[in-house]
Coordinates of C-alpha atoms in Angstrom, one line a residue:
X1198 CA 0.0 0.0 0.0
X1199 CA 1.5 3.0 -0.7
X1200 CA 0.2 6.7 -0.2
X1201 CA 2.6 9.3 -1.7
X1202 CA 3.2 12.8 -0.8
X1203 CA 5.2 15.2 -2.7
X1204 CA 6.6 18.7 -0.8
X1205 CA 7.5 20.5 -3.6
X1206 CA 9.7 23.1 -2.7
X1207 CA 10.6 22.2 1.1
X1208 CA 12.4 19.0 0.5
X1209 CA 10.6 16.3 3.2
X1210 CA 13.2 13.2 3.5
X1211 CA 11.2 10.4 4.2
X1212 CA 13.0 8.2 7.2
X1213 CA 11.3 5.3 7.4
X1214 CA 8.6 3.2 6.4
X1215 CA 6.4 0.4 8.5
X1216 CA 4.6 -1.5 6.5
X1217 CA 1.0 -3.2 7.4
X1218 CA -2.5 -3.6 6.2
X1219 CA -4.5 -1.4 7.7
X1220 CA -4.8 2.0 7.7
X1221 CA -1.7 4.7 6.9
X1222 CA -0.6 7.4 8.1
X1223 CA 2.3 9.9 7.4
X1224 CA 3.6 12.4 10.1
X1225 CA 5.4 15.8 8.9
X1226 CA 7.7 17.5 11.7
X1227 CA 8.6 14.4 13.4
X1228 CA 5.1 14.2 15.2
X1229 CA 5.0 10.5 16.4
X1230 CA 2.3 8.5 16.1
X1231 CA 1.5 4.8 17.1
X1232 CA -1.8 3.7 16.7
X1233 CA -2.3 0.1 15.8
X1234 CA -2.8 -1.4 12.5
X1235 CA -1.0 1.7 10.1
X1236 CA 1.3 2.4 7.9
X1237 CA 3.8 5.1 9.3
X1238 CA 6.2 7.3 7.7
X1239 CA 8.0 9.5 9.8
X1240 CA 9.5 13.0 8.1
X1241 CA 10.6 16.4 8.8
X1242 CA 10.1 19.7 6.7
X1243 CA 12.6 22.4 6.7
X1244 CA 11.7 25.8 8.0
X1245 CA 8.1 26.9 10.0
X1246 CA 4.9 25.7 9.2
X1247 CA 2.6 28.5 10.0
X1248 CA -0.3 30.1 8.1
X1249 CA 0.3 33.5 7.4
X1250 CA -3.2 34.4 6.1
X1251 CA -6.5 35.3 8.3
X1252 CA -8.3 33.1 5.7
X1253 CA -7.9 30.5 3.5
X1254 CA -10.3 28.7 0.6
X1255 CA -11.2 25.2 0.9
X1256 CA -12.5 23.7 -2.6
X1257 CA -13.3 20.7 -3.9
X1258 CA -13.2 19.4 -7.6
X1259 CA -13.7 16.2 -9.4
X1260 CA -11.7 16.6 -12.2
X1261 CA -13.2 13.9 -14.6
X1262 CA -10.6 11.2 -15.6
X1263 CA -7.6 13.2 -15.4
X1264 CA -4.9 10.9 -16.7
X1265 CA -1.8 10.4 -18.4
X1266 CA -0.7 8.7 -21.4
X1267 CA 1.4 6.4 -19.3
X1268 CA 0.0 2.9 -18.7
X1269 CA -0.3 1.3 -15.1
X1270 CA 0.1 -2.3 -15.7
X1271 CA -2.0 -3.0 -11.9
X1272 CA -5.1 -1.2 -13.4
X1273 CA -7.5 -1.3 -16.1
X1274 CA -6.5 1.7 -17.3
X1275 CA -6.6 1.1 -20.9
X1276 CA -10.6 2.1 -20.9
X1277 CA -10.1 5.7 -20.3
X1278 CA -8.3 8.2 -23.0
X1279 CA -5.7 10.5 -21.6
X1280 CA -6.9 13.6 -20.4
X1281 CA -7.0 15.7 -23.9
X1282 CA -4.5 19.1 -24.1
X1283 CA -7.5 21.2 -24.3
X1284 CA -9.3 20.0 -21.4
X1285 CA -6.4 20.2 -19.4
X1286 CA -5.4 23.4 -19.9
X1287 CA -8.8 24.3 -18.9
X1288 CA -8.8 22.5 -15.8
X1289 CA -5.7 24.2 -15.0
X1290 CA -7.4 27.4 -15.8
X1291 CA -9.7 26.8 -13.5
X1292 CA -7.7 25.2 -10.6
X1293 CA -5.8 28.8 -10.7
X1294 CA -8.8 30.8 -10.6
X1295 CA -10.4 29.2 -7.4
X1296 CA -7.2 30.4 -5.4
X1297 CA -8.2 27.7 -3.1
X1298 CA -5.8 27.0 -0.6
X1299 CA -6.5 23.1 -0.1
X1300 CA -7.6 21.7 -2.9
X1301 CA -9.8 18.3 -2.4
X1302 CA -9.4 16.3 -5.6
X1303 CA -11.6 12.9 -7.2
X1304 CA -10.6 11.1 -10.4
X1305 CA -7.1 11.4 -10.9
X1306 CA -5.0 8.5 -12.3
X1307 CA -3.2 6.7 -9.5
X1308 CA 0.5 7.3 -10.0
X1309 CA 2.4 10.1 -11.0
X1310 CA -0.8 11.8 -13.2
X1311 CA -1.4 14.5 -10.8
X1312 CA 1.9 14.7 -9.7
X1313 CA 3.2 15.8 -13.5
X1314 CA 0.1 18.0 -13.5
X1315 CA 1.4 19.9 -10.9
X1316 CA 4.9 20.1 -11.9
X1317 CA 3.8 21.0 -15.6
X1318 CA 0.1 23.1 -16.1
X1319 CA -0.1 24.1 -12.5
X1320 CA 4.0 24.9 -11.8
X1321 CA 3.1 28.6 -10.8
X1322 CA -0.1 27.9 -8.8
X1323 CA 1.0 27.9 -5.5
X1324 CA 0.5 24.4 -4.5
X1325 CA 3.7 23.1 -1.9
X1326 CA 2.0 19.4 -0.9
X1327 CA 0.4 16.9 -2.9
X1328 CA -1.4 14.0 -1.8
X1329 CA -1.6 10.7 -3.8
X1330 CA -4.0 8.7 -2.0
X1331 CA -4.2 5.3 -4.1
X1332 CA -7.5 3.4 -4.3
X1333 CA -9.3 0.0 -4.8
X1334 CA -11.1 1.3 -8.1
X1335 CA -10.3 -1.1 -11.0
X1336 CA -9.8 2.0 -13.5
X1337 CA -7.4 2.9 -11.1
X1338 CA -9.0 6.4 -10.3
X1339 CA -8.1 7.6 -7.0
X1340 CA -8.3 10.7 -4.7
X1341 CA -5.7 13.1 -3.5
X1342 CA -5.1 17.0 -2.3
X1343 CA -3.2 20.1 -3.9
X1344 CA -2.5 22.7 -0.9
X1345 CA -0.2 25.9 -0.4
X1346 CA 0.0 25.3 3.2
X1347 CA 1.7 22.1 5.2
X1348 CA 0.0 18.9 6.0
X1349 CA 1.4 17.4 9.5
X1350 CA -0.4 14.3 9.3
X1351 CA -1.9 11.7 6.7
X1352 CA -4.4 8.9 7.2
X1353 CA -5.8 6.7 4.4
X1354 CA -8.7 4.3 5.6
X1355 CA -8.8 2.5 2.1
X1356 CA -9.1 -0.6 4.0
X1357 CA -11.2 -0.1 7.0
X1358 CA -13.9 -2.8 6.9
X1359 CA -17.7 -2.0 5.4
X1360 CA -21.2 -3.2 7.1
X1361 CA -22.8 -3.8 3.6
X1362 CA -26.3 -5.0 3.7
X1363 CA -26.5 -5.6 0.0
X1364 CA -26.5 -9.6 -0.8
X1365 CA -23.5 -9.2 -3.3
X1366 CA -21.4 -8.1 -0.8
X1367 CA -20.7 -11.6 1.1
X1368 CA -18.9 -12.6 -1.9
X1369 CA -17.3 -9.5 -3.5
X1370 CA -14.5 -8.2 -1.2
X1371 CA -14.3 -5.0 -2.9
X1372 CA -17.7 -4.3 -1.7
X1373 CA -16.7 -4.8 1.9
X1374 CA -14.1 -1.5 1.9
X1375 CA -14.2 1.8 0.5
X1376 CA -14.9 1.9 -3.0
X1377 CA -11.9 4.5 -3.2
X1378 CA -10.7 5.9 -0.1
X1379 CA -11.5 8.4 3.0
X1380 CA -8.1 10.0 3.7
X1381 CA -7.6 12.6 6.3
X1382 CA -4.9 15.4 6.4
X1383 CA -4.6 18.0 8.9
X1384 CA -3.4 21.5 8.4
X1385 CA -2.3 23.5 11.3
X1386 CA -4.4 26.7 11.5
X1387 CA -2.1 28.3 14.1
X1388 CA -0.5 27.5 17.1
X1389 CA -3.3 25.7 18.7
X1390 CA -5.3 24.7 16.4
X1391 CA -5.6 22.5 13.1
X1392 CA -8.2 21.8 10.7
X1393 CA -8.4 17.8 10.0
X1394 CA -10.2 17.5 6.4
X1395 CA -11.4 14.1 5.3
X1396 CA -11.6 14.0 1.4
X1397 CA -14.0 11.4 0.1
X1398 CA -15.4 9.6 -3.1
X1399 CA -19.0 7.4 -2.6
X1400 CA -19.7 4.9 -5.0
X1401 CA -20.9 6.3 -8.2
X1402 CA -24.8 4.8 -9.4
X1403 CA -23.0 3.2 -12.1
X1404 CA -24.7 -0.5 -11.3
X1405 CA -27.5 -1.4 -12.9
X1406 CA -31.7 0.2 -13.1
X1407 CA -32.0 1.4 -10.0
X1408 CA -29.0 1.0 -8.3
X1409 CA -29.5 -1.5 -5.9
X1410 CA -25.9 -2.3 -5.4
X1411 CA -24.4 1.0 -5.4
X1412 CA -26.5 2.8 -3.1
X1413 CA -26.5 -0.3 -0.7
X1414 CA -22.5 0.2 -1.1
X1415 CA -22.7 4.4 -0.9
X1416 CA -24.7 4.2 2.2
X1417 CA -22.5 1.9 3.9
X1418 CA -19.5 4.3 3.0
X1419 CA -21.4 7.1 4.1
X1420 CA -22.2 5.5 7.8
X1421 CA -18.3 4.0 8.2
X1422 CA -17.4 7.4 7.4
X1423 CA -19.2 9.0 9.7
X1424 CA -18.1 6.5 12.3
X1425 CA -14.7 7.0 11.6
X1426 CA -14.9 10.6 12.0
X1427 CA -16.7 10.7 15.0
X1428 CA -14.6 8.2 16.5
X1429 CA -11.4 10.4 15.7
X1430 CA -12.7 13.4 16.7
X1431 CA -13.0 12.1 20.3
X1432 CA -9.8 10.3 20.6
X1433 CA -8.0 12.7 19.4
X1434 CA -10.2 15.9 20.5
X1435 CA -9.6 17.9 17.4
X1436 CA -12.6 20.1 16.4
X1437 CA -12.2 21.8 13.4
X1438 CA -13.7 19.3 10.6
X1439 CA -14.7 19.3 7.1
X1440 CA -16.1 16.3 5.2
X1441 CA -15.6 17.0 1.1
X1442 CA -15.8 15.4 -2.1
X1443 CA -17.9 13.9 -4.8
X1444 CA -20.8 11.9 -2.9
X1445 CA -22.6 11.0 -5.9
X1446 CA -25.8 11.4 -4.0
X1447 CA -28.3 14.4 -3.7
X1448 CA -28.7 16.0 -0.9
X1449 CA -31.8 14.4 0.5
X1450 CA -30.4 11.3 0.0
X1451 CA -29.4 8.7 2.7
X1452 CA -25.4 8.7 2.6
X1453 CA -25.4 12.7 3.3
X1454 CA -27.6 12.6 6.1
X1455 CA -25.3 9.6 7.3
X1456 CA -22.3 11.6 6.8
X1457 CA -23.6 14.4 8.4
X1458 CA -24.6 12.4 11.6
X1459 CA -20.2 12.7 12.3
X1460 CA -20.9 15.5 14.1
X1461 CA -23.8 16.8 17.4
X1462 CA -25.3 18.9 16.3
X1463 CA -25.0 17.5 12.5
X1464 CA -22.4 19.0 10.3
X1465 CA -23.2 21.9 8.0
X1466 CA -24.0 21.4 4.5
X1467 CA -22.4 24.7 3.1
X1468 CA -24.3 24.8 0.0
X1469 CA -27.9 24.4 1.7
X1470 CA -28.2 28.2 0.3
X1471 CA -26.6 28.0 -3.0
X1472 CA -28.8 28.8 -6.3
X1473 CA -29.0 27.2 -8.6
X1474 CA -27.5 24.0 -6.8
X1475 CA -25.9 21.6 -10.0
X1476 CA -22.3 20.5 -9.3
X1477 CA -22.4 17.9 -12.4
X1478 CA -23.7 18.1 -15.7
X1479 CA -23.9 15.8 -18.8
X1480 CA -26.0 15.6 -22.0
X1481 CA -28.3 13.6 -20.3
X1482 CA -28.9 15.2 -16.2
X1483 CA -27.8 17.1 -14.0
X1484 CA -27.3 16.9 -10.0
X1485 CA -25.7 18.0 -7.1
X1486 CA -23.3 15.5 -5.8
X1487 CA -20.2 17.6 -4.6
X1488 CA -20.0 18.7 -1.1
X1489 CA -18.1 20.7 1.5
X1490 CA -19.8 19.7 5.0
X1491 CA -18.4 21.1 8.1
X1492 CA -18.7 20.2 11.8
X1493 CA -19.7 22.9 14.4
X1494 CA -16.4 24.2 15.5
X1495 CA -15.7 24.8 11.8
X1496 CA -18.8 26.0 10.9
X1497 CA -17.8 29.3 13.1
X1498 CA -15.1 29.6 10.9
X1499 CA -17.0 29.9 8.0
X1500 CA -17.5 33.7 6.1
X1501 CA -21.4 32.7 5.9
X1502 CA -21.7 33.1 2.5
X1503 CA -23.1 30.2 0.6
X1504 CA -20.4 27.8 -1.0
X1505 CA -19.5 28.9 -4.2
X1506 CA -20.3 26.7 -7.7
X1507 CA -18.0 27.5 -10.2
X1508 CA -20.0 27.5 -13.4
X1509 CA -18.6 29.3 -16.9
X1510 CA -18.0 28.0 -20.3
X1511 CA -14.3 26.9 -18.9
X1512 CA -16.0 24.8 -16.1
X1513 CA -17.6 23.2 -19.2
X1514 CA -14.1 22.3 -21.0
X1515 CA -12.8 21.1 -17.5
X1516 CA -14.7 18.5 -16.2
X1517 CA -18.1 17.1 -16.2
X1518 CA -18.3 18.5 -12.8
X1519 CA -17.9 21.7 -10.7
X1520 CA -15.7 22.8 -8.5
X1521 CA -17.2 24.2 -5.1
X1522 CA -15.5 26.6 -3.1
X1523 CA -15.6 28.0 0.7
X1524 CA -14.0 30.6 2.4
X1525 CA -12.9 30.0 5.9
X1526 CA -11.4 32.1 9.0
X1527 CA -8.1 31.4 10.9
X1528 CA -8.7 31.2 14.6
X1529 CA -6.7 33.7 16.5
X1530 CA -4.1 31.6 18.9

């Protein structure tokens, strides 16, 4: 298993690498962590880590199939075209203009696709870190994070165990674990305080007439999820929280009211207020299946004005879906 994590500028030297089945986590600064069934990477970054902004953006994009021309011989690959020039220069377009400080990404190619997207269309956009959180997807799609500002700690769940009440699932291990991954990186917001943000792909409705399977398999997500998050939070007795990604569900559907039971009172949905509410469009429907959800404590963070959808004719060269966009307040020390 292997979660990758590229400083760009800052030069982390990785020191050593434990590896089990689990659940993985990567520490920045030396911060030690020993917490059962992991994988743990200890490293250090040169210089501070400190935010130097009262406020920074928090987005969240799927990018629609943005991969390489380089084939992965583990995945099925083969089934999805390379990400054409034109709709990547778009996408960068539109990466830059959301100035988003932590940028929660869906449907990149596992590997080095994001990584050469970074170093090649977005080289002057900011962005220091870069998460590469692999997944279980068989086109080998997986889920990661552009930010401008330090992650001190990294935790994939890609293999935490599923309740799945749909039959299918006794027999298909895939089924019984994320269908990507919910990885968790924290961000220190001062010297006190640190926002832990859990990026997250649901099973898309691609199954069959009425999606039996999927939504048995996205509402199972949803609730481990939760559980994990909850479970975290009161371990660890961080406070700060946002949930975010492509949940291929509407909002009055099951998995987003699971997801939002992670927090008492339940998190936020911070597009409740947002007109007209489509984060993905096709020929053939469109929906709102993108989400930034926040807990409480990070809700009071939040500038109050409805997340933004980014919709222009470059949104429509991008990526089938939209990127969302909040803006959030440091907490004084």
């Amino acid at each position: 298993m292997r979660i990758s994590v590229q400083n760009v500028f800052s030069h982390i030297s990785v020191k050593r690498l434990l590896t089990v089945a689990c659940v993985a986590v990567f520490s920045v600064a030396s911060v030690a962590i020993n917490t059962g069934c992991q994988n743990v990477v200890s490293a250090h970054q040169d210089g501070p880590i400190a935010l130097s902004s009262k406020k920074l953006v928090l987005a969240t994009y799927n990018v629609e199939n943005l991969f390489d021309s380089f084939d992965n011989p583990y995945t099925a690959d083969e089934s999805t075209r390379p990400k054409p020039a034109e709709e990547r220069a778009a996408l960068a377009a539109m990466i830059k203009s959301l100035n988003a400080d932590i940028l929660i990404m869906q449907e990149i190619e596992a590997g080095g696709a994001l990584k050469g997207f970074n170093e090649n269309e977005l080289r002057d956009a900011g962005f220091t870190y870069l998460v590469d959180a692999p997944t279980d997807d068989p086109r080998g799609i997986s889920v990661g994070a552009l930010t401008r500002l330090p992650v001190t700690k990294i935790v994939s769940h890609r293999y935490a165990p599923l309740d799945n009440p749909h039959p299918s699932a006794a027999t298909q291990p895939a089924q019984q674990r994320f269908s990507r991954d919910l990885f968790r990186i924290d961000i220190p917001l001062n010297g006190k305080d640190t926002l832990v943000v859990y990026g997250l792909h649901l099973k898309s409705k691609r199954d069959a007439v009425g999606d039996p399977k999927g939504a048995a398999w996205r509402l199972a997500e949803a609730r481990k999820a939760a559980a994990i998050v909850r479970e975290q939070m009161a371990r660890e007795g961080f406070k700060y929280v946002a949930i975010v990604g492509d949940f291929n569900d509407t909002p009055d559907a099951p998995p987003i009211a699971a997801l939002r039971t992670a927090t008492t009172p339940p998190m936020l949905d911070t597009l409740e207020k947002t007109t007209p509410r489509i984060t993905f469009r096709n020929p053939r429907f469109q929906e709102s299946i993108d989400y930034i959800l926040l807990s409480p404590a990070a809700a009071k963070l939040w500038d109050g004005q409805p997340a933004v959808i980014v919709e222009n004719d470059l949104a429509a060269k991008a990526s089938d879906h939209r990127p969302v966009k909040i803006t959030l307040r440091v907490p004084a020390e």
